[in-house]
Amino acid sequence: MADGATAAAGDPGFGLYVHWPFCLSKCPYCDFNSHVRDSIEQARWRAALLRELEHAAAGSAGHRITSIFFGGGTPSLMAPETAAAVIERAATLWRLDPEAEITLEANPTSAEAEAFRGFRAAGVNRLSLGVQALEDDALRALGRQHGAAEALAALRLARRVFPRVSFDLIYARPGQGLDAWRAELGRALEEAPDHLSVYQLTIEPGTAFHAAQRRGELVVPDEDRAAALFDATQEVLEVAGLPAYEVSNHARPGQASRHNLTYWRYGDYLGVGPGAHGRITRGGRKLATRRHRAPEAWLHLVETQGHGTREETVLDADLRLAEMVMMGLRLSEGIPRAGFLRELAAEPEEILDPARIASAVEAGYLELDAQALRATMAGRRRLDALIRHVLEGATLPAAASA
Ligand SMILES: C[S@@+](CC[C@H](N)C(=O)[O-])C[C@H]1O[C@@H](n2cnc3c(N)ncnc32)[C@H](O)[C@@H]1O
Ligand code: SF4
C-alpha cells in the first residue's frame, strides 16, 4: 500500500538532504561520514552550507521541495540557527511545500531542551532519534555514550517538542536472544511511536567492529538467527499497527518518512554538505552528484569555488534500472508501473527477463500485477539475491536507452 502522505499521482517528491559530518564520539560499528573534532566553527559551516545551496539551486530552480532531511553525523550538534538559515534559504531558492516534512537526526547525548526548541522554531517538524537499544549493556557494547534512561528521556522530550518523532533501534547484536529482543521491542512500543527504524547490525569494513570481528573478539548472530530476529521484528511491529513499509522502516498509516520515500521511489533529491549524494533530472537526463567526503576538504572547496562537488555523472538506462530496482524492491508497495514508464519509457515486461520473473513469482519472492512489481515479505528477507536475480538478463528497449 502506498503511504497516504505522498501517494498523490505517484509523485515521488523532491527532497533536499543536508549532511552534518560531526559527532561527539565515533561509534565502533559506524561507517557513516562522521568525524570527531575538538571544536567546530559553526558560523563558517553555516555560510558554507548556504553557499553550496546557492550553487545547487542554479541547476534545479523552480522545483517544489517536499522534504528536507538534516542527516549525519549528528546534526543535533548543529547550531539551531544553521538549520533555520538553511530552511529559510531553501524557501527562497526553490518553492518550499507548506506541508514539507523537515527531519533532523539527533543523538540522545546531545538532546537538550533548549536546542530542541530552537530546531522546532527553525521549522524542523520531525525528529529521528538514535536510541539504538533499550538495554544498558547493549548500549555499552555498541560503544554508545548514553544509557537507556537517557535515551528514553530524550525521546519523551522530543515528543513534547516535535509533531512527529521516530527512533532507531539496532538488532542482531552480539549475543542477542529472540525473547529478549521481543521484550525490548515491546518496551519500544510502550513509547507509542508512529515510526520506527529497525536496522540489522552490519559489520562494515574499516570500522572498529570489523577489526574486532576479524580478531575473533566480536561474534554477531549467524544468518539464521538474524533472519529469526528480522521475522520477529516484522511480526511484533505489524501486530502493533506499525507494518514495514520498507525493509527496515515501520510506520503507522500516513507516518512513513516522506523524504526517504523519495529515495526509494527513485525521485530526485539534492544533497549538500560533505559526502552528500544527489539525483537530479536536468535536460531530460538523470545525474548522480556526490560531494567531497572529507569535511575540511569540502569546506575549503566551497569557500574557494562555491561548491564541493566531487562527481557529477549521467546515469545511463542500465544504471537507472539497477538503482530503481535496488531502491524500489525495498518498499512493500514495490515499484509502480508508472515508475518504469517515467525512468525507462517501458513496462517491466518489456525490460525484465520473463523466465526469471516467473521463477521468482513461483517461489513466492516477487509479485507483478497491474499496479507494480514488488518483493513479498519472503523476498525482502533475501533482498540482495532477489535483486541480482531480477536484474540479470534484463534488456532495455531502444526507447529506454537514452
Ligand atoms: C547516521 S546515524 C545518525 C543518528 C545519530 N548519529 C545517532 O547515532 O544517534 C543513522 C542510524 O544508522 C544506524 N546505523 C549506523 N551504522 C549502522 C550499522 N553498522 N549497522 C546497523 N545500523 C547502523 C543507527 O541506527 C543510526 O541511528
Ligand atoms: S552512529 Fe551516529 S553518533 Fe555514532 S558515529 Fe555514527 S553518526 Fe555518529
Coordinates of C-alpha atoms and ligand atoms in Angstrom, one line a residue:
M1 CA 0.0 0.0 0.0
A2 CA 1.3 3.5 -0.9
D3 CA 1.6 5.8 2.1
G4 CA -1.1 8.4 2.2
A5 CA 1.4 11.2 2.7
T6 CA 2.8 11.1 -0.8
A7 CA 0.6 8.9 -2.8
A8 CA -0.7 11.7 -4.9
A9 CA -0.4 10.7 -8.6
G10 CA 2.6 8.6 -7.7
D11 CA 4.7 11.7 -7.4
P12 CA 7.9 10.7 -5.6
G13 CA 8.5 14.2 -4.3
F14 CA 11.7 16.3 -4.4
G15 CA 14.0 16.2 -1.4
L16 CA 16.9 18.2 0.0
Y17 CA 19.5 16.4 2.0
V18 CA 21.9 18.3 4.2
H19 CA 24.9 16.5 5.7
W20 CA 26.4 17.5 9.1
P21 CA 29.5 15.4 9.5
F22 CA 30.3 15.8 13.2
C23 CA 29.7 13.6 16.2
L24 CA 30.8 13.7 19.9
S25 CA 32.4 10.3 19.5
K26 CA 32.8 7.7 16.8
C27 CA 30.7 4.6 17.4
P28 CA 32.6 1.3 16.7
Y29 CA 30.0 0.0 14.1
C30 CA 29.5 3.2 12.2
D31 CA 30.9 3.9 8.7
F32 CA 28.9 7.0 8.0
N33 CA 30.7 10.1 7.1
S34 CA 31.1 11.2 10.7
H35 CA 34.1 12.7 12.5
V36 CA 35.0 13.9 15.9
R37 CA 36.6 17.4 16.2
D38 CA 37.6 19.5 19.2
S39 CA 35.7 22.5 18.0
I40 CA 33.6 23.5 15.0
E41 CA 33.3 26.9 13.6
Q42 CA 29.6 27.0 13.4
A43 CA 29.3 30.3 11.5
R44 CA 31.8 29.1 8.9
W45 CA 30.0 25.9 8.4
R46 CA 26.6 27.7 8.1
A47 CA 28.0 30.0 5.5
A48 CA 29.4 27.1 3.5
L49 CA 26.2 25.1 3.6
L50 CA 24.3 28.2 2.4
R51 CA 26.8 28.7 -0.4
E52 CA 26.5 25.2 -1.6
L53 CA 22.7 25.5 -1.5
E54 CA 23.0 28.5 -3.8
H55 CA 25.1 26.5 -6.2
A56 CA 22.7 23.6 -6.2
A57 CA 19.8 25.9 -6.9
A58 CA 21.5 27.2 -10.1
G59 CA 20.9 23.8 -11.7
S60 CA 17.5 23.0 -10.2
A61 CA 15.5 26.2 -9.8
G62 CA 11.7 26.0 -9.9
H63 CA 11.3 22.7 -8.1
R64 CA 8.9 22.4 -5.2
I65 CA 10.7 20.9 -2.2
T66 CA 8.6 18.3 -0.4
S67 CA 11.1 17.4 2.3
I68 CA 14.4 18.4 3.9
F69 CA 16.5 16.0 5.9
F70 CA 19.4 17.0 8.1
G71 CA 21.4 13.9 8.4
G72 CA 24.8 13.0 9.8
G73 CA 26.9 12.5 11.7
T74 CA 24.9 14.2 14.5
P75 CA 23.0 17.2 13.1
S76 CA 21.6 17.9 16.6
L77 CA 25.1 19.3 17.3
M78 CA 24.5 21.9 14.6
A79 CA 23.6 25.4 15.9
P80 CA 19.8 25.7 15.5
E81 CA 20.4 29.0 13.7
T82 CA 22.1 26.9 11.0
A83 CA 19.0 24.7 10.4
A84 CA 16.9 27.9 10.4
A85 CA 19.2 29.6 7.9
V86 CA 19.2 26.5 5.6
I87 CA 15.4 26.2 5.7
E88 CA 14.9 29.9 5.1
R89 CA 17.4 29.9 2.2
A90 CA 15.8 26.8 0.6
A91 CA 12.4 28.5 0.7
T92 CA 13.8 31.5 -1.2
L93 CA 15.9 29.4 -3.8
W94 CA 13.1 26.9 -4.5
R95 CA 9.4 26.6 -3.7
L96 CA 9.1 25.0 -0.3
D97 CA 5.9 23.0 0.0
P98 CA 3.9 24.4 3.0
E99 CA 3.5 20.8 4.2
A100 CA 7.1 19.9 3.7
E101 CA 8.5 17.3 6.1
I102 CA 11.6 18.7 7.7
T103 CA 13.6 16.0 9.7
L104 CA 16.6 16.3 11.9
E105 CA 18.6 13.3 13.1
A106 CA 19.5 13.6 16.8
N107 CA 21.6 11.6 19.2
P108 CA 20.3 11.2 22.8
T109 CA 23.7 12.6 24.2
S110 CA 23.0 15.9 22.5
A111 CA 19.3 16.1 23.3
E112 CA 18.9 19.4 25.2
A113 CA 15.5 21.0 25.6
E114 CA 16.7 24.4 24.6
A115 CA 18.3 23.1 21.4
F116 CA 15.3 21.0 20.5
R117 CA 13.0 24.1 20.9
G118 CA 15.5 26.0 18.7
F119 CA 15.2 23.4 16.0
R120 CA 11.5 23.3 16.2
A121 CA 11.4 27.2 16.0
A122 CA 13.6 26.9 12.9
G123 CA 11.0 24.8 11.2
V124 CA 12.0 21.2 11.9
N125 CA 8.8 19.2 12.3
R126 CA 10.1 15.7 12.6
L127 CA 12.9 14.3 14.8
S128 CA 14.7 11.0 14.2
L129 CA 16.4 9.9 17.4
G130 CA 19.3 7.3 17.6
V131 CA 18.1 5.3 20.6
Q132 CA 19.7 2.0 19.2
A133 CA 18.9 -0.2 22.2
L134 CA 16.8 0.0 25.4
E135 CA 19.3 -2.1 27.4
D136 CA 22.3 -0.5 29.1
D137 CA 24.6 -3.5 28.5
A138 CA 23.7 -3.5 24.8
L139 CA 24.3 0.3 24.6
R140 CA 27.7 -0.1 26.2
A141 CA 28.6 -2.9 23.8
L142 CA 27.6 -0.7 20.9
G143 CA 30.0 1.9 22.3
R144 CA 27.2 4.5 22.9
Q145 CA 27.8 7.3 25.2
H146 CA 24.2 7.2 26.6
G147 CA 22.2 4.7 28.7
A148 CA 18.7 3.6 28.2
A149 CA 17.2 6.0 30.7
E150 CA 18.9 8.9 28.9
A151 CA 17.6 7.7 25.5
L152 CA 14.1 7.5 26.9
A153 CA 14.3 10.9 28.5
A154 CA 15.4 12.3 25.1
L155 CA 12.6 10.6 23.4
R156 CA 10.0 11.9 25.7
L157 CA 11.4 15.4 25.4
A158 CA 11.4 15.1 21.6
R159 CA 7.7 14.1 21.7
R160 CA 6.8 17.2 23.7
V161 CA 8.6 19.5 21.2
F162 CA 8.1 17.9 17.7
P163 CA 4.9 16.9 16.0
R164 CA 6.5 13.8 14.6
V165 CA 9.2 11.6 16.2
S166 CA 10.8 8.4 15.1
F167 CA 13.6 6.4 16.7
D168 CA 16.2 4.0 15.5
L169 CA 17.0 0.6 17.0
I170 CA 19.7 -1.9 16.1
Y171 CA 19.2 -5.6 16.3
A172 CA 21.2 -8.8 15.6
R173 CA 23.6 -7.5 18.3
P174 CA 26.2 -9.9 19.8
G175 CA 24.6 -12.5 22.0
Q176 CA 21.1 -11.1 21.4
G177 CA 18.3 -13.7 22.1
L178 CA 14.9 -13.8 20.4
D179 CA 12.9 -13.5 23.6
A180 CA 15.0 -10.6 24.9
W181 CA 14.5 -8.8 21.5
R182 CA 10.8 -9.3 21.5
A183 CA 10.6 -7.9 25.1
E184 CA 12.8 -4.9 24.0
L185 CA 10.5 -4.2 21.0
G186 CA 7.6 -4.3 23.5
R187 CA 9.2 -1.7 25.6
A188 CA 9.9 0.4 22.5
L189 CA 6.2 0.2 21.6
E190 CA 5.2 1.4 25.1
E191 CA 6.6 4.7 23.9
A192 CA 3.8 4.7 21.4
P193 CA 5.9 5.6 18.4
D194 CA 4.4 6.4 15.0
H195 CA 7.6 5.5 13.2
L196 CA 10.5 3.1 14.0
S197 CA 13.6 2.4 12.0
V198 CA 15.0 -1.0 13.0
Y199 CA 18.3 -1.8 11.4
Q200 CA 20.2 -5.1 11.4
L201 CA 23.7 -4.6 12.8
T202 CA 26.0 -4.6 9.8
I203 CA 29.7 -5.1 10.3
E204 CA 31.2 -2.5 7.9
P205 CA 34.7 -2.7 6.6
G206 CA 37.0 -0.2 8.2
T207 CA 35.1 0.0 11.5
A208 CA 36.4 -0.9 14.9
F209 CA 33.7 -3.7 15.0
H210 CA 35.1 -5.1 11.7
A211 CA 38.6 -5.3 13.2
A212 CA 37.3 -6.9 16.4
Q213 CA 35.4 -9.5 14.4
R214 CA 38.5 -10.4 12.5
R215 CA 40.4 -10.8 15.7
G216 CA 37.6 -13.1 16.9
E217 CA 36.6 -10.8 19.7
L218 CA 33.2 -9.9 18.3
V219 CA 30.7 -12.6 17.3
V220 CA 27.4 -11.5 15.7
P221 CA 24.3 -13.7 15.2
D222 CA 24.6 -16.1 12.3
E223 CA 22.3 -15.7 9.2
D224 CA 19.6 -18.0 10.6
R225 CA 19.4 -16.2 13.9
A226 CA 19.5 -12.8 12.2
A227 CA 16.6 -14.0 9.9
A228 CA 14.6 -15.1 13.0
L229 CA 15.2 -11.7 14.6
F230 CA 14.1 -10.0 11.4
D231 CA 10.9 -12.1 11.3
A232 CA 10.2 -11.4 15.0
T233 CA 10.6 -7.7 14.3
Q234 CA 8.1 -7.8 11.4
E235 CA 5.6 -9.8 13.4
V236 CA 5.7 -7.8 16.6
L237 CA 5.5 -4.4 14.9
E238 CA 2.8 -5.5 12.4
V239 CA 0.6 -6.6 15.2
A240 CA 1.2 -3.3 17.0
G241 CA 0.0 -1.4 13.9
L242 CA 3.4 -0.4 12.5
P243 CA 3.8 -2.6 9.5
A244 CA 7.1 -2.4 7.5
Y245 CA 6.7 0.0 4.6
E246 CA 10.4 -0.7 3.8
V247 CA 12.8 -3.4 4.8
S248 CA 13.9 -1.6 8.0
N249 CA 11.2 1.0 8.4
H250 CA 7.9 0.7 10.1
A251 CA 5.1 3.3 10.4
R252 CA 1.5 3.8 11.3
P253 CA -0.6 4.7 8.2
G254 CA 0.4 8.1 6.9
Q255 CA 3.5 8.3 9.1
A256 CA 6.2 7.0 6.7
S257 CA 9.2 9.2 6.2
R258 CA 8.4 11.2 3.0
H259 CA 12.0 12.1 2.5
N260 CA 13.2 8.5 2.5
L261 CA 10.2 7.5 0.3
T262 CA 11.5 10.0 -2.3
Y263 CA 14.8 8.0 -2.3
W264 CA 13.1 4.6 -2.5
R265 CA 10.6 5.8 -5.1
Y266 CA 13.6 6.9 -7.1
G267 CA 12.6 10.6 -7.1
D268 CA 15.0 13.5 -7.4
Y269 CA 16.8 15.0 -4.5
L270 CA 19.7 17.4 -3.9
G271 CA 22.5 16.7 -1.5
V272 CA 24.6 19.4 0.1
G273 CA 27.4 19.1 2.7
P274 CA 30.4 16.7 2.9
G275 CA 29.9 13.4 1.1
A276 CA 26.2 14.1 0.2
H277 CA 24.8 12.3 -2.8
G278 CA 22.1 13.7 -5.1
R279 CA 20.0 12.6 -8.0
I280 CA 18.7 15.3 -10.3
T281 CA 17.0 15.2 -13.6
R282 CA 18.2 18.1 -15.9
G283 CA 17.6 18.5 -19.6
G284 CA 16.0 15.1 -19.7
R285 CA 18.9 13.3 -18.2
K286 CA 19.3 12.0 -14.7
L287 CA 22.5 12.9 -13.0
A288 CA 24.2 11.5 -9.9
T289 CA 26.0 14.0 -7.8
R290 CA 28.5 13.5 -5.0
R291 CA 30.3 16.0 -2.8
H292 CA 33.8 15.7 -1.4
R293 CA 33.7 13.5 1.7
A294 CA 36.4 14.9 3.9
P295 CA 34.8 17.8 6.0
E296 CA 37.8 20.2 5.7
A297 CA 38.4 19.5 2.0
W298 CA 34.7 20.1 1.3
L299 CA 34.8 23.3 3.4
H300 CA 37.9 24.6 1.6
L301 CA 36.4 23.9 -1.9
V302 CA 33.1 25.6 -1.1
E303 CA 34.9 28.6 0.2
T304 CA 37.1 28.9 -2.8
Q305 CA 34.9 27.7 -5.7
G306 CA 31.3 27.9 -4.3
H307 CA 30.6 24.1 -4.1
G308 CA 32.2 20.9 -3.0
T309 CA 31.1 18.7 -5.9
R310 CA 33.4 15.7 -6.4
E311 CA 31.5 14.0 -9.2
E312 CA 28.6 14.6 -11.5
T313 CA 27.8 11.7 -13.8
V314 CA 24.9 11.0 -16.2
L315 CA 23.1 7.8 -15.3
D316 CA 22.5 5.7 -18.4
A317 CA 19.4 3.5 -18.7
D318 CA 21.2 0.4 -17.2
L319 CA 22.2 2.3 -14.1
R320 CA 18.7 3.8 -13.8
L321 CA 17.2 0.4 -14.0
A322 CA 19.6 -1.0 -11.4
E323 CA 19.1 1.9 -9.0
M324 CA 15.3 1.9 -9.3
V325 CA 15.1 -1.9 -8.7
M326 CA 17.5 -1.7 -5.8
M327 CA 15.6 1.1 -4.2
G328 CA 12.0 0.1 -5.1
L329 CA 12.1 -3.5 -4.1
R330 CA 12.9 -2.4 -0.5
L331 CA 9.4 -0.9 -0.3
S332 CA 6.4 -3.0 0.5
E333 CA 4.5 -1.0 -2.2
G334 CA 7.1 -2.1 -4.7
I335 CA 7.9 -0.2 -8.0
P336 CA 4.8 1.1 -9.7
R337 CA 4.5 0.7 -13.4
A338 CA 4.4 4.5 -13.6
G339 CA 8.0 4.4 -12.2
F340 CA 9.2 2.1 -15.1
L341 CA 7.5 4.4 -17.6
R342 CA 8.9 7.6 -16.1
E343 CA 12.5 6.4 -15.9
L344 CA 12.7 3.9 -18.8
A345 CA 9.7 4.6 -21.0
A346 CA 8.7 0.9 -20.9
E347 CA 6.7 -1.6 -18.9
P348 CA 8.6 -4.1 -16.7
E349 CA 7.6 -7.0 -19.0
E350 CA 9.5 -5.2 -21.8
I351 CA 12.6 -4.9 -19.8
L352 CA 13.0 -7.9 -17.4
D353 CA 13.6 -11.5 -18.3
P354 CA 10.1 -13.2 -18.2
A355 CA 11.6 -16.6 -17.2
R356 CA 13.4 -15.0 -14.2
I357 CA 10.4 -13.0 -13.1
A358 CA 8.2 -16.1 -13.4
S359 CA 10.5 -18.2 -11.3
A360 CA 10.8 -15.6 -8.6
V361 CA 7.0 -15.3 -8.6
E362 CA 6.6 -19.0 -8.4
A363 CA 9.0 -19.2 -5.5
G364 CA 6.9 -16.6 -3.6
Y365 CA 9.5 -13.9 -3.6
L366 CA 8.1 -11.5 -6.1
E367 CA 4.7 -10.2 -7.4
L368 CA 3.9 -8.4 -10.7
D369 CA 0.4 -7.2 -11.2
A370 CA -1.5 -4.3 -12.8
Q371 CA 0.0 -1.8 -10.3
A372 CA 3.5 -2.7 -9.5
L373 CA 6.5 -5.1 -9.3
R374 CA 7.1 -5.8 -5.6
A375 CA 9.1 -8.1 -3.4
T376 CA 7.0 -10.2 -1.0
M377 CA 8.0 -10.4 2.7
A378 CA 9.9 -13.6 1.9
G379 CA 11.6 -11.8 -1.0
R380 CA 12.6 -8.8 1.2
R381 CA 14.2 -11.3 3.6
R382 CA 16.7 -12.2 0.9
L383 CA 16.6 -9.0 -1.0
D384 CA 20.2 -8.8 -2.3
A385 CA 19.9 -12.2 -4.0
L386 CA 16.4 -11.3 -5.4
I387 CA 17.7 -8.0 -6.8
R388 CA 20.6 -9.8 -8.6
H389 CA 18.1 -12.4 -9.9
V390 CA 15.7 -9.7 -11.2
L391 CA 18.4 -7.6 -12.9
E392 CA 20.2 -10.5 -14.6
G393 CA 19.0 -10.9 -18.2
A394 CA 17.3 -7.5 -18.3
T395 CA 17.3 -5.9 -21.7
L396 CA 16.4 -2.3 -22.4
P397 CA 14.3 -1.4 -25.4
A398 CA 15.6 1.3 -27.6
A399 CA 13.2 3.9 -26.2
A400 CA 14.6 3.3 -22.7
S401 CA 18.3 3.6 -23.7
A402 CA 18.6 7.4 -23.6
Ligands
LIG1 C1 23.8 8.3 10.6 S1 23.2 7.6 12.1 C2 22.5 9.1 12.7 C3 22.0 9.1 14.1 C4 22.8 9.6 15.2 N1 24.1 10.0 14.8 C5 22.9 8.5 16.3 O1 23.8 7.7 16.1 O2 22.2 8.5 17.2 C6 21.7 6.8 11.5 C7 21.4 5.4 12.0 O3 22.1 4.4 11.3 C8 22.1 3.3 12.1 N2 23.4 2.6 11.9 C9 24.6 3.2 11.7 N3 25.6 2.3 11.5 C10 25.0 1.0 11.5 C11 25.4 -0.3 11.3 N4 26.7 -0.6 11.1 N5 24.5 -1.3 11.4 C12 23.2 -1.0 11.6 N6 22.7 0.2 11.8 C13 23.6 1.3 11.7 C14 21.9 3.7 13.5 O4 20.7 3.1 14.0 C15 21.8 5.2 13.4 O5 20.9 5.7 14.3
SF4_2 S1 26.2 6.1 14.8 FE1 25.6 8.2 14.9 S2 26.7 9.1 16.7 FE2 27.7 7.1 16.2 S3 29.4 7.7 14.8 FE3 27.7 7.1 13.5 S4 26.7 9.0 13.0 FE4 28.0 9.4 14.8

